[in-house]
C-alpha angles and dihedrals in degrees: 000000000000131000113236112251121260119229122252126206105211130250115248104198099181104062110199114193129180110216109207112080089359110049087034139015097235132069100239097209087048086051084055088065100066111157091348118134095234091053094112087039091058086039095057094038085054098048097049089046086061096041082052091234089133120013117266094236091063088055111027107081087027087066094056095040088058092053098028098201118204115216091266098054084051097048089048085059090085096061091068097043081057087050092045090042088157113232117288095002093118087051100042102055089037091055087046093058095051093063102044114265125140111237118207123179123204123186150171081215131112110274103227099049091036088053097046088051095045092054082048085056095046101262128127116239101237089066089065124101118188150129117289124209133224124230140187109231078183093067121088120022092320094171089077120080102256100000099096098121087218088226116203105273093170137260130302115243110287136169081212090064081066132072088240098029093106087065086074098042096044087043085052088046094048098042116131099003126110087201124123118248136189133196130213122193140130103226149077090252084052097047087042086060097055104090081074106056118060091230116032103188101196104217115222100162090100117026115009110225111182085205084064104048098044089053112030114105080230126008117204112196090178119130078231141074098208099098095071092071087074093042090048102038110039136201091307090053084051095057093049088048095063099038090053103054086187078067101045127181114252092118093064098052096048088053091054089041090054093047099047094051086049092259095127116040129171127220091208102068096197081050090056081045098055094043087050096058101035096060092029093248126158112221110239085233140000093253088098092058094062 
């Protein structure tokens, strides 16, 4: 007599994460408008950028001209990602490290903000994909040694500044490895990228974009990120967690918690099926089952 098999969830060793409204709560480019009059003008021109209802290279560089941020004002983004940090993101990368998986992170965001708050979060900078600015050392009173005001002086040429500009940077992450990867993000650049990835997790935990829902292999409206180290790591991941109590598994419960109160649905129902029976979850309802 054989046993019945008992369901895997798959491994995803490259781990892709957006930053803005995933890694952290805040828009960092909207965070550059502060008290400035055209705040609620960025902030609509970034939100229908991520909805897709206009593409993200008609907005992208109008928002910082009309902010014009020196390199200052950008540095200082960071700050407030730190701040935003969204729930579970320091834990989550950090769990994922620890067993083994390569973190990337892509974004539409400013480099040199994106990159401080990423090696907050535990990940190198060189993993890190992102939009660079460009600054006049000849503005200010630049003839005095730290006095040059660094003024906007745009941004340097970027497939992130575009809607379909994260296909390049993941396929350049990606070359050459027969590993399985997985994307998280919250966004219409991220959902245009996943045919990429083997595994796109739309983010709602943030910003709650239908787009998004109706078209993400899984879609997590959980205030946490926790649930992806389940997602990411797998039942083997799992195995490795509770035998290392430096790993813990934290991760793995709020993953089955989400899933069972209907915050992390699947658009594959084979796909819910297998989850459920890999980590020993019961679905909230049997909608996920169709």
């Amino acid at each position: 007599m054989t046993s019945t098999p008992i369901s895997r969830w798959p491994a995803f060793h490259h781990v892709i994460f957006d930053c803005d409204a995933t890694l952290a709560t805040v828009e960092g480019i909207d965070e550059l408008a502060g008290d400035h009059p055209d705040r609620q003008a960025v902030a609509e021109m970034t939100d229908a950028a991520m909805r897709g209802d206009v593409p993200l290279d008609e907005v992208y560089e109008k928002r910082l001209e009309m902010l014009r941020p020196d390199r200052r004002a950008v540095s200082e983004i960071h700050r407030r990602y730190r701040r935003s940090a969204t729930p579970g993101a320091i834990e989550t990368v950090r769990v994922l490290k620890a067993l083994g998986h390569h973190i990337s992170v892509v974004s539409g965001g400013l480099a040199a903000p994106v990159r401080e708050f990423a090696a907050f979060l535990g990940i190198e900078p060189h993993d890190v994909h992102a939009v660079e600015t460009r600054h006049d050392d000849l503005s200010g009173q630049w003839w005095r040694p730290g006095q040059s005001s660094g003024a906007f002086a745009g941004i340097a040429q970027s497939p992130l500044a575009t809607t379909s500009g994260k296909i390049d940077v993941i396929d350049s992450i990606l070359s050459g490895s027969d590993k399985r990867s997985i994307l998280i993000g919250d966004g219409v650049s991220d959902l245009v990228a996943a045919p990429r990835v083997d595994l796109f997790v739309g983010f709602g935990g943030v910003s709650h974009r239908d787009v998004v829902e109706r078209n993400a292999h899984v879609y997590l409206r959980s205030p946490s990120l926790l649930p992806i180290v389940a997602l990411a790591a797998g039942t083997v991941g799992r195995e490795l967690a509770a035998a290392d109590p430096s790993i813990g598994t934290v991760g793995f419960a709020a993953a089955i918690h989400a899933f069972e109160v209907g915050d992390l649905t699947f658009n594959d129902p084979p796909s819910a099926r297998r989850f459920a029976e890999a980590f020993g979850a019961n679905p909230p309802t049997t909608e996920q089952y169709r």
